[in-house]
């Protein structure tokens, strides 16, 4: 077990308030401006050079941000001015879990007043070599998560580019001699494929394609008011609300019974469409949950998921434009909105054909998301034990 001592945080580091920098005074540059919410912009000057740790200074101790290089800490944040010989990344991990580690004096994290924080006692491993070993173990997990995120971003961009090229620009591969879709064929529109004008969409579409609505291509199940389904025993499902759809489950996520209608239960890979004040479409990847109202679970017995997901995603800008024209939030997406949202519908055989190319990208993306969820849980479980010296690393 690593040797752990209880020390004042002020003996470990020195925190300092950041520097004021209104947006109208920022000059475009390469140095990140780090506020309480992370990078809020860039500037042509910096205040701190070297590895840094920054957090918000209002309310309670917030999320930690690690910076490796020159940066400008904003006055809405606190930054570590002096690491006092300790490994900066070790300090970052220690501060990241102050609310989850045993402290020998003040057990609760105080409000973000740097003087109060300096007086807080925390468990510290003083040997810098051990600090480095600890943070390297945690870094290895974070590095893998970051790599998966980069791969996923590239996969998403690849799928979107392919979809737009085939469905929006109408340059899907086509064998003109055989008159059918073929991966080795020529791009349809630019190779002279026959296009016809559609008065509803007010544009040309490929001959043989139809016009329908978002309502026609999928089923939209609105979640339930889960406060009516409080769990009575130990078994429960975490409730998916707008926050969970965007950020995943947290300790404060509500709980619901498990004996819900099957339509209200969400599994990895399901398409979710938030239709209230926040408009978004996502493929769920955070594990089994109970769907709260104001979110549709979108399914189809006929059309591939890759098709209705991208069609909903493409139509978001139209819904948001409607909100801007009304100078208000969208409010609710109604049945009429979905029926009025006209789209171009290719032959089913073409949808099934392109799904063979895009579905594997979706599956790989989902696999990496689930892997990240496992890695994050491992890191969060391991982090406080490493800081408390309950786990020995070499």
XYZ file of N, CA and C in Angstrom, residues 184-365:
546
model
N -19.517 -0.474 -57.533
C -18.494 -0.169 -58.541
C -19.027 0.689 -59.689
N -20.290 1.131 -59.559
C -20.893 1.915 -60.621
C -20.431 3.366 -60.615
N -20.986 4.143 -61.527
C -20.643 5.556 -61.651
C -21.580 6.396 -60.780
N -21.134 7.601 -60.367
C -22.014 8.481 -59.594
C -23.220 8.891 -60.426
N -24.414 8.647 -59.883
C -25.652 8.747 -60.658
C -25.866 10.124 -61.283
N -25.944 11.170 -60.482
C -26.323 12.477 -61.009
C -25.256 13.060 -61.928
N -24.011 13.039 -61.498
C -22.950 13.656 -62.305
C -22.644 12.847 -63.557
N -23.120 11.603 -63.593
C -22.907 10.786 -64.794
C -24.101 10.814 -65.729
N -25.046 11.710 -65.458
C -26.171 11.875 -66.378
C -27.396 11.071 -66.040
N -27.495 10.561 -64.801
C -28.691 9.828 -64.398
C -29.925 10.699 -64.499
N -31.052 10.116 -64.879
C -32.260 10.895 -65.134
C -32.826 11.484 -63.844
N -33.060 12.794 -63.852
C -33.613 13.516 -62.722
C -34.956 14.126 -63.141
N -35.892 14.197 -62.192
C -37.204 14.788 -62.463
C -37.487 15.853 -61.405
N -38.188 16.905 -61.804
C -38.495 17.994 -60.875
C -39.684 17.613 -60.006
N -39.522 17.822 -58.691
C -40.625 17.559 -57.765
C -41.158 18.884 -57.230
N -42.447 19.180 -57.423
C -43.004 20.472 -56.995
C -43.115 20.611 -55.481
N -43.148 19.500 -54.751
C -43.251 19.586 -53.288
C -41.916 19.999 -52.680
N -40.853 19.305 -53.090
C -39.523 19.653 -52.587
C -38.916 20.831 -53.340
N -39.511 21.134 -54.487
C -39.003 22.223 -55.338
C -37.546 21.994 -55.737
N -37.289 20.784 -56.142
C -35.950 20.429 -56.616
C -36.038 19.165 -57.452
N -34.969 18.867 -58.164
C -34.928 17.635 -58.953
C -34.508 16.466 -58.070
N -35.145 15.326 -58.306
C -34.804 14.102 -57.582
C -34.633 12.982 -58.604
N -33.953 11.896 -58.234
C -33.769 10.797 -59.191
C -35.108 10.199 -59.635
N -35.180 9.825 -60.862
C -36.396 9.194 -61.390
C -36.679 7.913 -60.600
N -37.934 7.736 -60.225
C -38.328 6.545 -59.487
C -38.349 6.728 -57.975
N -37.801 7.821 -57.495
C -37.851 8.105 -56.063
C -39.167 8.801 -55.741
N -39.628 8.652 -54.512
C -40.923 9.179 -54.103
C -40.764 10.275 -53.045
N -41.890 10.900 -52.722
C -41.913 11.907 -51.660
C -42.814 11.388 -50.543
N -42.303 11.452 -49.324
C -43.119 11.084 -48.173
C -42.726 12.003 -47.019
N -43.096 11.661 -45.804
C -42.788 12.501 -44.646
C -42.018 11.701 -43.603
N -41.467 12.412 -42.635
C -40.795 11.743 -41.517
C -41.757 10.806 -40.801
N -43.026 11.203 -40.761
C -44.024 10.379 -40.081
C -44.203 9.031 -40.775
N -44.009 8.992 -42.097
C -44.231 7.767 -42.864
C -43.120 6.735 -42.704
N -41.932 7.170 -42.322
C -40.793 6.238 -42.362
C -40.461 5.622 -41.007
N -41.169 6.012 -39.933
C -40.826 5.487 -38.617
C -41.995 5.584 -37.652
N -41.851 4.897 -36.517
C -42.797 5.001 -35.411
C -42.152 5.838 -34.314
N -42.954 6.687 -33.684
C -42.447 7.608 -32.670
C -43.163 7.349 -31.350
N -42.450 6.707 -30.434
C -43.048 6.446 -29.123
C -42.571 7.500 -28.135
N -43.519 8.264 -27.587
C -43.188 9.268 -26.591
C -43.011 8.593 -25.233
N -41.929 8.927 -24.541
C -41.675 8.345 -23.224
C -42.780 8.659 -22.231
N -42.716 8.003 -21.082
C -43.747 8.138 -20.060
C -43.302 9.091 -18.954
N -44.266 9.587 -18.192
C -43.957 10.405 -17.016
C -43.485 9.459 -15.918
N -42.176 9.302 -15.799
C -41.623 8.243 -14.967
C -41.798 8.464 -13.467
N -42.221 9.667 -13.056
C -42.473 9.858 -11.635
C -43.656 9.006 -11.168
N -44.431 8.517 -12.119
C -45.555 7.640 -11.787
C -45.116 6.182 -11.636
N -43.848 5.921 -11.921
C -43.363 4.526 -11.915
C -42.160 4.372 -10.975
N -42.283 4.918 -9.773
C -41.193 4.809 -8.807
C -40.940 3.345 -8.456
N -39.670 2.943 -8.340
C -39.372 1.545 -7.995
C -39.798 1.227 -6.568
N -40.278 0.017 -6.355
C -40.706 -0.424 -5.024
C -39.697 -1.353 -4.379
N -38.756 -1.877 -5.163
C -37.738 -2.774 -4.626
C -36.349 -2.304 -5.014
N -35.397 -3.224 -4.940
C -34.011 -2.878 -5.256
C -33.771 -2.772 -6.750
N -34.542 -3.494 -7.542
C -34.344 -3.444 -8.989
C -34.965 -2.174 -9.569
N -34.247 -1.561 -10.489
C -34.756 -0.330 -11.095
C -34.066 -0.096 -12.435
N -34.622 0.834 -13.199
C -34.008 1.312 -14.431
C -33.715 2.797 -14.273
N -32.533 3.263 -14.677
C -32.276 4.703 -14.665
C -33.144 5.399 -15.705
N -33.625 6.587 -15.369
C -34.546 7.310 -16.234
C -33.773 8.202 -17.213
N -34.120 8.100 -18.480
C -33.483 8.909 -19.526
C -34.321 10.157 -19.757
N -33.804 11.293 -19.284
C -34.407 12.595 -19.567
C -33.482 13.332 -20.534
N -33.791 14.608 -20.795
C -32.978 15.384 -21.729
C -31.529 15.437 -21.266
N -31.316 15.646 -19.958
C -29.945 15.719 -19.461
C -29.206 14.417 -19.688
N -29.865 13.294 -19.370
C -29.217 11.990 -19.548
C -28.964 11.703 -21.025
N -29.867 12.139 -21.882
C -29.670 11.921 -23.313
C -28.405 12.621 -23.794
N -28.105 13.787 -23.194
C -26.935 14.551 -23.605
C -25.674 14.175 -22.846
N -25.809 13.845 -21.554
C -24.636 13.666 -20.703
C -24.467 12.259 -20.138
N -25.475 11.376 -20.318
C -25.385 10.052 -19.737
C -25.910 10.044 -18.308
N -25.903 8.874 -17.687
C -26.422 8.727 -16.333
C -25.445 9.309 -15.311
N -25.996 9.849 -14.227
C -25.195 10.351 -13.113
C -25.781 9.805 -11.813
N -25.152 10.151 -10.709
C -25.649 9.692 -9.413
C -27.029 10.269 -9.101
N -27.359 11.409 -9.685
C -28.646 12.041 -9.405
C -29.748 11.617 -10.375
N -29.438 10.712 -11.299
C -30.450 10.251 -12.249
C -31.595 9.554 -11.521
N -32.820 9.876 -11.900
C -33.992 9.264 -11.269
C -34.080 7.780 -11.611
N -34.900 7.077 -10.824
C -35.062 5.634 -10.998
C -36.525 5.311 -11.287
N -36.731 4.228 -12.035
C -38.081 3.792 -12.383
C -38.186 2.276 -12.255
N -39.411 1.784 -12.206
C -39.644 0.348 -12.127
C -39.154 -0.352 -13.394
N -38.947 -1.640 -13.273
C -38.483 -2.417 -14.427
C -39.635 -3.008 -15.231
N -40.846 -3.055 -14.639
C -41.985 -3.673 -15.329
C -42.742 -2.640 -16.164
N -42.009 -1.958 -17.021
C -42.586 -0.935 -17.885
C -43.015 -1.552 -19.211
N -43.879 -0.864 -19.951
C -44.163 -1.313 -21.322
C -42.859 -1.384 -22.111
N -42.730 -2.374 -22.944
C -41.478 -2.584 -23.671
C -41.088 -1.366 -24.491
N -42.093 -0.601 -24.960
C -41.801 0.586 -25.768
C -41.052 1.654 -24.972
N -41.249 1.662 -23.650
C -40.637 2.691 -22.807
C -39.241 2.320 -22.334
N -38.772 1.148 -22.698
C -37.432 0.706 -22.302
C -36.472 0.924 -23.464
N -35.361 1.571 -23.161
C -34.355 1.903 -24.180
C -33.132 1.022 -24.009
N -32.609 0.519 -25.100
C -31.388 -0.282 -25.097
C -30.347 0.376 -25.998
N -29.106 -0.021 -25.822
C -28.043 0.507 -26.672
C -28.400 0.306 -28.145
N -28.172 1.351 -28.930
C -28.451 1.279 -30.354
C -29.781 1.876 -30.754
N -30.665 2.158 -29.784
C -31.949 2.777 -30.112
C -31.748 4.239 -30.515
N -32.594 4.715 -31.430
C -32.555 6.112 -31.866
C -33.494 6.925 -30.990
N -32.974 7.981 -30.372
C -33.762 8.867 -29.523
C -33.837 10.249 -30.158
N -35.018 10.842 -30.082
C -35.273 12.154 -30.678
C -35.947 13.029 -29.617
N -35.201 13.967 -29.042
C -35.800 14.880 -28.071
C -36.573 15.942 -28.824
N -37.844 16.061 -28.502
C -38.740 16.891 -29.311
C -39.266 18.100 -28.548
N -38.777 18.317 -27.343
C -39.244 19.454 -26.555
C -38.384 20.670 -26.843
N -38.082 21.481 -25.834
C -37.319 22.711 -26.060
C -35.932 22.434 -26.635
N -35.355 21.290 -26.281
C -34.050 20.905 -26.808
C -34.247 19.891 -27.925
N -33.845 20.245 -29.131
C -33.999 19.351 -30.278
C -32.696 18.636 -30.557
N -32.742 17.316 -30.587
C -31.531 16.555 -30.862
C -31.918 15.136 -31.259
N -31.045 14.504 -32.002
C -31.213 13.105 -32.387
C -29.925 12.372 -32.048
N -30.042 11.259 -31.330
C -28.851 10.503 -30.956
C -29.130 9.015 -30.989
N -28.064 8.271 -31.208
C -28.134 6.821 -31.044
C -27.675 6.528 -29.620
N -28.545 5.951 -28.827
C -28.284 5.748 -27.402
C -27.176 4.710 -27.200
N -26.273 4.984 -26.236
C -25.158 4.063 -26.009
C -24.771 3.973 -24.533
N -25.679 4.395 -23.630
C -25.343 4.455 -22.209
C -25.941 3.332 -21.383
N -26.467 2.304 -22.027
C -27.023 1.184 -21.287
C -28.538 1.265 -21.143
N -29.124 0.192 -20.637
C -30.577 0.068 -20.542
C -31.168 1.147 -19.639
N -32.280 1.736 -20.070
C -32.907 2.779 -19.279
C -34.384 2.915 -19.586
N -35.065 3.728 -18.757
C -36.492 3.994 -18.915
C -36.667 5.360 -19.570
N -37.469 5.425 -20.620
C -37.598 6.648 -21.407
C -38.640 7.588 -20.814
N -38.187 8.781 -20.446
C -39.082 9.797 -19.911
C -39.790 10.531 -21.058
N -40.877 11.208 -20.716
C -41.613 11.971 -21.726
C -40.749 13.105 -22.290
N -41.176 13.632 -23.425
C -40.475 14.661 -24.195
C -39.322 14.096 -25.026
N -39.219 12.770 -25.080
C -38.245 12.130 -25.960
C -38.950 10.999 -26.708
N -38.785 10.973 -28.010
C -39.303 9.866 -28.812
C -38.252 8.758 -28.903
N -38.695 7.517 -28.780
C -37.884 6.384 -29.249
C -38.373 6.082 -30.661
N -37.472 6.159 -31.612
C -37.846 6.059 -33.024
C -37.472 4.674 -33.545
N -38.443 3.980 -34.113
C -38.212 2.638 -34.651
C -38.919 2.509 -36.000
N -38.626 1.436 -36.698
C -39.317 1.153 -37.962
C -39.277 -0.339 -38.231
N -40.398 -0.869 -38.669
C -40.467 -2.282 -39.060
C -40.050 -2.492 -40.509
N -39.910 -1.384 -41.245
C -39.660 -1.489 -42.682
C -38.325 -0.901 -43.105
N -38.005 0.281 -42.597
C -36.834 0.996 -43.086
C -35.636 0.844 -42.143
N -34.417 0.832 -42.689
C -33.212 0.681 -41.859
C -33.018 1.872 -40.913
N -32.428 1.584 -39.777
C -32.144 2.624 -38.787
C -31.274 3.725 -39.381
N -30.312 3.342 -40.203
C -29.404 4.334 -40.775
C -30.162 5.376 -41.589
N -31.294 4.979 -42.194
C -32.070 5.904 -43.015
C -32.840 6.907 -42.160
N -33.673 6.405 -41.218
C -34.496 7.362 -40.465
C -33.662 8.172 -39.483
N -32.509 7.659 -39.045
C -31.632 8.453 -38.175
C -31.117 9.681 -38.923
N -30.566 9.478 -40.119
C -30.005 10.602 -40.870
C -31.094 11.552 -41.375
N -32.257 11.031 -41.716
C -33.331 11.913 -42.164
C -33.799 12.818 -41.023
N -33.911 12.277 -39.815
C -34.257 13.103 -38.656
C -33.163 14.119 -38.378
N -31.919 13.660 -38.447
C -30.782 14.544 -38.190
C -30.760 15.686 -39.196
N -30.995 15.374 -40.456
C -30.990 16.407 -41.497
C -32.126 17.408 -41.318
N -33.254 16.934 -40.756
C -34.406 17.816 -40.622
C -34.344 18.708 -39.384
N -33.403 18.466 -38.481
C -33.297 19.287 -37.279
C -33.127 20.767 -37.623
N -32.303 21.046 -38.636
C -32.063 22.451 -38.978
C -33.344 23.133 -39.444
N -34.257 22.381 -40.069
C -35.523 22.965 -40.497
C -36.415 23.277 -39.289
N -36.455 22.348 -38.335
C -37.236 22.591 -37.127
C -36.681 23.789 -36.356
N -35.363 23.883 -36.270
C -34.748 24.996 -35.544
C -34.971 26.314 -36.280
N -34.993 26.254 -37.608
C -35.263 27.454 -38.388
C -36.687 27.951 -38.122
N -37.618 27.022 -37.998
C -38.992 27.379 -37.675
C -39.048 28.094 -36.331
N -38.265 27.602 -35.381
C -38.230 28.227 -34.055
C -37.668 29.638 -34.147
N -36.626 29.817 -34.948
C -36.022 31.142 -35.086
C -36.981 32.122 -35.748
N -37.730 31.655 -36.750
C -38.680 32.529 -37.421
C -39.797 32.960 -36.472
N -40.152 32.067 -35.551
C -41.187 32.390 -34.572
C -40.613 33.147 -33.381
N -39.266 33.324 -33.393
C -38.561 34.014 -32.310
C -38.905 33.417 -30.955
N -38.900 32.093 -30.910
C -39.170 31.391 -29.667
C -38.511 30.026 -29.750
N -38.532 29.273 -28.678
C -38.050 27.896 -28.753
C -39.057 27.080 -29.540
N -38.622 25.934 -30.030
C -39.513 25.141 -30.871
C -40.749 24.703 -30.091
N -40.599 24.563 -28.779
C -41.735 24.089 -27.998
C -41.850 22.588 -28.171
N -42.808 22.138 -28.919
C -43.005 20.707 -29.110
C -43.090 20.364 -30.594
N -42.452 19.255 -30.953
C -42.634 18.704 -32.291
C -43.904 17.870 -32.246
N -44.866 18.245 -33.039
C -46.162 17.573 -33.008
C -46.278 16.571 -34.152
N -47.381 15.856 -34.128
C -47.692 14.921 -35.205
C -47.738 15.645 -36.534
N -48.322 16.837 -36.549
C -48.424 17.602 -37.796
C -47.042 18.014 -38.315
N -46.141 18.395 -37.402
C -44.787 18.752 -37.830
C -44.136 17.579 -38.560
N -44.288 16.389 -38.003
C -43.669 15.203 -38.609
C -44.329 14.859 -39.945
N -45.622 15.073 -40.024
C -46.323 14.788 -41.280
C -45.968 15.806 -42.367
N -45.696 17.041 -41.949
C -45.371 18.097 -42.901
C -43.897 18.098 -43.307
N -43.089 17.329 -42.596
C -41.654 17.280 -42.888
C -41.421 16.336 -44.065
N -41.433 16.880 -45.266
C -41.337 16.070 -46.476
C -39.894 15.696 -46.796
N -39.706 14.453 -47.214
C -38.375 13.955 -47.556
C -38.445 13.170 -48.859
N -37.284 12.902 -49.405
C -37.162 12.121 -50.632
C -36.938 10.655 -50.255
N -37.777 9.773 -50.762
C -37.716 8.361 -50.387
C -37.208 7.511 -51.549
N -36.008 6.911 -51.404
C -35.486 6.028 -52.449
C -36.223 4.689 -52.435
N -36.060 3.881 -53.468
C -36.610 2.529 -53.441
C -36.035 1.754 -52.248
N -36.835 0.884 -51.653
C -36.427 0.144 -50.468
C -35.159 -0.672 -50.723
N -35.037 -1.224 -51.927
C -33.858 -2.040 -52.224
C -32.570 -1.205 -52.146
N -32.682 0.099 -52.486
C -31.514 0.968 -52.385
C -31.175 1.243 -50.924
N -32.193 1.444 -50.092
C -31.965 1.674 -48.665
C -31.297 0.465 -48.020
N -31.755 -0.702 -48.406
C -31.157 -1.927 -47.863
C -29.730 -2.101 -48.363
N -29.494 -1.643 -49.595
C -28.157 -1.752 -50.172
C -27.167 -0.845 -49.444
N -27.540 0.428 -49.260
C -26.627 1.365 -48.601
C -26.450 1.025 -47.123
N -27.480 0.404 -46.529
C -27.390 0.017 -45.118
C -26.257 -0.965 -44.881
N -25.923 -1.749 -45.914
C -24.810 -2.696 -45.795
C -23.486 -1.987 -45.599
N -23.397 -0.734 -46.041
C -22.158 0.031 -45.909
C -22.135 0.858 -44.622
N -23.307 1.406 -44.243
C -23.339 2.320 -43.104
C -23.566 1.612 -41.775
N -24.336 0.531 -41.768
C -24.620 -0.149 -40.497
C -23.348 -0.628 -39.785
N -22.343 -1.195 -40.500
C -21.117 -1.584 -39.795
C -20.419 -0.401 -39.117
N -20.518 0.793 -39.721
C -19.942 1.993 -39.105
C -20.694 2.311 -37.817
N -22.029 2.223 -37.860
C -22.839 2.445 -36.669
C -22.475 1.446 -35.570
N -22.329 0.191 -35.953
C -22.030 -0.859 -34.967
C -20.662 -0.663 -34.321
N -19.679 -0.274 -35.125
C -18.346 -0.001 -34.584
C -18.394 1.180 -33.639
N -19.123 2.207 -34.015
C -19.272 3.390 -33.182
C -19.900 3.025 -31.841
